[in-house]
Tab-separated table of C-alpha atoms in Angstrom:
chain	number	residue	atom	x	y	z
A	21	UNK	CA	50.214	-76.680	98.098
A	22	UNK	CA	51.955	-77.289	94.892
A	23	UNK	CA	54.450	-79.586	94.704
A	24	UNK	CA	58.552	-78.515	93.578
A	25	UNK	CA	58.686	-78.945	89.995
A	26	UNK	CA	55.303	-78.445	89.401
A	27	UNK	CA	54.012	-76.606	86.377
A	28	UNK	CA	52.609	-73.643	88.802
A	29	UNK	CA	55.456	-73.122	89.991
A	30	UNK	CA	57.833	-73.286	86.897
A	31	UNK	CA	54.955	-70.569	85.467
A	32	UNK	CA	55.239	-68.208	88.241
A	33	UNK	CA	58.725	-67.600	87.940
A	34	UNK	CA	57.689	-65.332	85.077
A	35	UNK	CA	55.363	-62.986	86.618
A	36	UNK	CA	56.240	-58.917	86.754
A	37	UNK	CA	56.849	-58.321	90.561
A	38	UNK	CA	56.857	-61.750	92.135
A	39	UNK	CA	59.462	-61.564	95.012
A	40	UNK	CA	60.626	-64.550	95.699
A	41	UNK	CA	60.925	-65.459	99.918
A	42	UNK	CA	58.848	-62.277	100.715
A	43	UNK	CA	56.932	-64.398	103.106
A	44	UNK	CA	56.732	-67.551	104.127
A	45	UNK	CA	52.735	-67.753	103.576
A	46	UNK	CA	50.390	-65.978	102.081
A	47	UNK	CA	48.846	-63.324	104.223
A	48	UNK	CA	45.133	-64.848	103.267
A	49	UNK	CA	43.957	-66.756	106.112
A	50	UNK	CA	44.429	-70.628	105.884
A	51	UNK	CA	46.480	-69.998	102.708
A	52	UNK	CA	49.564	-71.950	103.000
A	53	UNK	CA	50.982	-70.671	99.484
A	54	UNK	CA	53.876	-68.565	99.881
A	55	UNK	CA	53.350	-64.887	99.623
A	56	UNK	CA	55.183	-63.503	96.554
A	57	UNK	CA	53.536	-60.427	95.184
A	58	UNK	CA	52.911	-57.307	96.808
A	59	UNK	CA	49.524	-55.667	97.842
A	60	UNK	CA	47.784	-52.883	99.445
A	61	UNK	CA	46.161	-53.547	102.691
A	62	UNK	CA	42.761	-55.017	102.775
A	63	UNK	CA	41.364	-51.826	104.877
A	64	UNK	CA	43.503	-49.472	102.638
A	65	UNK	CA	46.981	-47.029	103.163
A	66	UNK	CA	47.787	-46.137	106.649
A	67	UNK	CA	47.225	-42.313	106.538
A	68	UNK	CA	49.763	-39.640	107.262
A	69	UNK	CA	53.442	-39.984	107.260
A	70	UNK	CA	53.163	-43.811	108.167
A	71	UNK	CA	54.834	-46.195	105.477
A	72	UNK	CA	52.530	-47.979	103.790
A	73	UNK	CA	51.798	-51.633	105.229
A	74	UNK	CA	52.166	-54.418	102.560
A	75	UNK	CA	50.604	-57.872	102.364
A	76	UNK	CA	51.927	-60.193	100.853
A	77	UNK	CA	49.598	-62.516	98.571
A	78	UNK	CA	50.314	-66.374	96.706
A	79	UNK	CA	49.723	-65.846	92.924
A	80	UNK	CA	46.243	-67.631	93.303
A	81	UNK	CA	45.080	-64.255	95.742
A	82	UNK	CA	46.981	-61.563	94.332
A	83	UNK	CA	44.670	-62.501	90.945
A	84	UNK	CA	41.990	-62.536	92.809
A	85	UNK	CA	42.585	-58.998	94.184
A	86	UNK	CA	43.413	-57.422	91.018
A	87	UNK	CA	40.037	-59.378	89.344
A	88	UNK	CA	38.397	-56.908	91.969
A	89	UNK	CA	40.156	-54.000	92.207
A	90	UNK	CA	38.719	-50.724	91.046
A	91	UNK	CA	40.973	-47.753	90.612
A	92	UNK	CA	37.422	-45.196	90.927
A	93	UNK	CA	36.190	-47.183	94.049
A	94	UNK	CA	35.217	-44.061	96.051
A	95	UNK	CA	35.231	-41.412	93.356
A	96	UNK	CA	32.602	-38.809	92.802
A	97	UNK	CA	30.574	-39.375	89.159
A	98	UNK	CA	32.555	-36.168	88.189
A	99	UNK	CA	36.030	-37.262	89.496
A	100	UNK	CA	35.555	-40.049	87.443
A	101	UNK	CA	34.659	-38.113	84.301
A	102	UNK	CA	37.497	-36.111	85.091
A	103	UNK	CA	40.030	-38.754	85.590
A	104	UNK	CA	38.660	-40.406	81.794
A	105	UNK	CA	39.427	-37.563	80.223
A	106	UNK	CA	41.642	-38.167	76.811
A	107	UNK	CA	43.658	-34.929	77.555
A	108	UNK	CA	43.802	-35.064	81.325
A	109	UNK	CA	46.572	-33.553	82.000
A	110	UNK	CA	47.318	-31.362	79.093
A	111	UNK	CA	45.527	-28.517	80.935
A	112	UNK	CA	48.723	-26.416	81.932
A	113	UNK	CA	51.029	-24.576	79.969
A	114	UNK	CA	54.645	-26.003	79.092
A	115	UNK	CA	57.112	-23.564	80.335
A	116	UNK	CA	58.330	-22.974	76.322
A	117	UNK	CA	54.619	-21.567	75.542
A	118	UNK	CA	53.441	-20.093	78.479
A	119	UNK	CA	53.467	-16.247	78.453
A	120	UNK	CA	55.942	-15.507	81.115
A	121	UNK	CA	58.450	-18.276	79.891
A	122	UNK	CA	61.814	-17.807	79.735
A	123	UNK	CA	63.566	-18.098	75.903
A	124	UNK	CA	64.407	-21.245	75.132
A	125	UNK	CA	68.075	-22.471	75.097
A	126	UNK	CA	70.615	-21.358	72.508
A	127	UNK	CA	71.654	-23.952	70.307
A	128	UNK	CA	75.316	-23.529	71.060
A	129	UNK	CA	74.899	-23.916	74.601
A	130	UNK	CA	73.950	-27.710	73.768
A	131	UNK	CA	77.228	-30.255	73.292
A	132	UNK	CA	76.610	-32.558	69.851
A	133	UNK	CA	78.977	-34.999	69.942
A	134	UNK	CA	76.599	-36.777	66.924
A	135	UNK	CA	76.184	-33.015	65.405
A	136	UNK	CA	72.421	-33.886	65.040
A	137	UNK	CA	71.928	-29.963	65.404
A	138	UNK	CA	74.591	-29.283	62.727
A	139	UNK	CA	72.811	-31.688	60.322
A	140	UNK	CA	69.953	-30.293	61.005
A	141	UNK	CA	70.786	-26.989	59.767
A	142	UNK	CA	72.278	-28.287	56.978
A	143	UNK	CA	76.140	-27.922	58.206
A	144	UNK	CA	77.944	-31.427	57.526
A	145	UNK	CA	80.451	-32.343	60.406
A	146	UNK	CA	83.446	-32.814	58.133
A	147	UNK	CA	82.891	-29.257	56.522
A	148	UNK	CA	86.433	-27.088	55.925
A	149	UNK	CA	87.325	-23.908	56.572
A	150	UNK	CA	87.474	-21.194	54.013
A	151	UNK	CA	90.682	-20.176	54.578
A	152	UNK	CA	92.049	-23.969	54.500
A	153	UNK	CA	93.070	-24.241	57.801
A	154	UNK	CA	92.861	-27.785	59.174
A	155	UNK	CA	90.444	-28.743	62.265
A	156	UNK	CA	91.598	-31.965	63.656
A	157	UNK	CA	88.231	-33.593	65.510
A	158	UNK	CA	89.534	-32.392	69.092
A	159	UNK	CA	89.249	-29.045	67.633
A	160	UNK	CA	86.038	-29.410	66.054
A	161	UNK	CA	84.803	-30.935	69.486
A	162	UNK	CA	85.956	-27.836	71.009
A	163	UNK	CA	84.173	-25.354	68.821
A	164	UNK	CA	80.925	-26.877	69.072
A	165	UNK	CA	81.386	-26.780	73.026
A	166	UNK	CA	81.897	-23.110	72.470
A	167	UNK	CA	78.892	-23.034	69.550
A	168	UNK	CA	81.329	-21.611	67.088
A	169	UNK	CA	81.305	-22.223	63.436
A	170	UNK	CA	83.316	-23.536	61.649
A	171	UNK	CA	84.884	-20.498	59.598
A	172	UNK	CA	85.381	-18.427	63.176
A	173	UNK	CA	88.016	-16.569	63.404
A	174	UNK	CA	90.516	-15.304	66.243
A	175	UNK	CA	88.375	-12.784	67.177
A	176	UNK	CA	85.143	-14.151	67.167
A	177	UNK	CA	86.810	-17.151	69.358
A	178	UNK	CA	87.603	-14.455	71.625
A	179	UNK	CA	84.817	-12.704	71.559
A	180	UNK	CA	82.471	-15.799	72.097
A	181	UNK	CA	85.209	-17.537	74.862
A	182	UNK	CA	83.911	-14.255	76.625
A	183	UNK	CA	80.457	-13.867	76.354
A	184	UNK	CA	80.194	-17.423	77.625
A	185	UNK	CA	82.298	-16.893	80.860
A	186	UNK	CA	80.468	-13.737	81.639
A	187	UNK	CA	77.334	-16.600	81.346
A	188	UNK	CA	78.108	-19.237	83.618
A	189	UNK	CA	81.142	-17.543	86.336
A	190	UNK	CA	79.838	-17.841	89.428
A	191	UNK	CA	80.586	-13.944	90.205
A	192	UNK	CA	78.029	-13.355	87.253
A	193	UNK	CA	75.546	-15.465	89.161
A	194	UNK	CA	74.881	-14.064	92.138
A	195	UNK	CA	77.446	-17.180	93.364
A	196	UNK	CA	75.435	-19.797	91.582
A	197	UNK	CA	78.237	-22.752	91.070
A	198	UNK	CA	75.881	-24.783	89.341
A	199	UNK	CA	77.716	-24.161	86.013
A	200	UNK	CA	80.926	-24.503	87.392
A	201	UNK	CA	81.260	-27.870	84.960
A	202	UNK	CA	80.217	-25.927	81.573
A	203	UNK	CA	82.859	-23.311	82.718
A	204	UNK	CA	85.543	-25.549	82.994
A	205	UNK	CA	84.482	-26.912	79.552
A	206	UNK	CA	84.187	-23.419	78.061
A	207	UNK	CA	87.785	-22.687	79.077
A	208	UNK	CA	89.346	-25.832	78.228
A	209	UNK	CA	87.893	-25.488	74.728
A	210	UNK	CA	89.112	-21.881	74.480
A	211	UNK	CA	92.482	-22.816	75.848
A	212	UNK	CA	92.868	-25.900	72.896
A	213	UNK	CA	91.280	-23.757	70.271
A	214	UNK	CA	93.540	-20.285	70.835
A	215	UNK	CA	96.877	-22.590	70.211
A	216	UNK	CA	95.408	-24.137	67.359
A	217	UNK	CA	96.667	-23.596	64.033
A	218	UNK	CA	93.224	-22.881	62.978
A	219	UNK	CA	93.353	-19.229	64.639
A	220	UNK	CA	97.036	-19.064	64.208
């Protein structure tokens, strides 16, 4: 057993996983190590619904069982093959390309407080109005919640405030409140923006 202050010891304080006063020894017969890290058990999982039964190993024996351990250990030659695959995996169809997919999202119906999807289009934040209206950055904040541009005007603000509360009211829904937090965004926005002097 090593001694307190020993160089094992002071080096196994760095190990991923080690849990310090799992158990008092190491579950290795005669071992009198304590058992810090975590492993299966040595006839495998309990089957079924039963949690699985841990043992608890010194560093010495937990190296020892990983030195052996063999993720295929039981595997068919063409389970194997399968599992080595580079593109295991990749097999199915991401929801975006598959042919009954949904559309994607809308860009407006994404919040960009960085305006990474404004940039990207070419649309600098701090870009004025036409009419030379001012936007202070709460109303800004609130037409990008309602994915308006910048250059909107009273009626598209109403027009849009609309379309997106016929999107996520519940009554639309089929009494989905799972958008009940977007909604409440949606109207606060629309409420800010329809006193602003920018649709004055």
């Amino acid at each position: 057993m090593a001694r307190s202050g020993d160089s094992r010891d002071r080096t196994a304080t760095r190990f991923h996983g080690r849990v310090e006063g799992a158990a008092p020894h190491c579950a290795v017969p005669g071992c009198e190590a304590p058992g810090e890290f975590r492993a299966p058990p040595e006839g495998g999982a309990a089957g079924g619904d039963a949690p699985r039964a841990w043992r608890w190993l010194c560093l010495e024996h937990v190296r020892a069982f990983n030195a052996k351990y063999n993720y295929f250990a039981g595997m068919s030659p063409d389970e194997i093959e399968a599992e080595q695959r580079p593109y295991a995996g990749w097999e199915r169809e991401t929801r975006a390309f598959a042919a009954n997919g949904s559309p994607g999202p809308r860009w407006a119906d994404f919040a960009d407080p960085l305006d990474a999807i404004g940039a990207r289009f070419g649309q600098p934040a701090a870009a004025g109005r036409k009419d030379g209206r001012p936007l202070s950055g709460d109303d800004r904040r609130a037409m990008k919640v309602l994915g308006l541009a910048t250059d909107a005007d009273r009626q598209a603000l109403r027009r849009r405030y609309t379309e997106l509360v016929r999107l996520y009211h519940p009554d639309r829904n089929g009494g989905d409140r799972s958008h009940e937090h977007k909604l409440r965004e949606v109207i606060a926005a629309y409420d800010r923006l329809k006193a602003a002097p920018a649709f004055a």
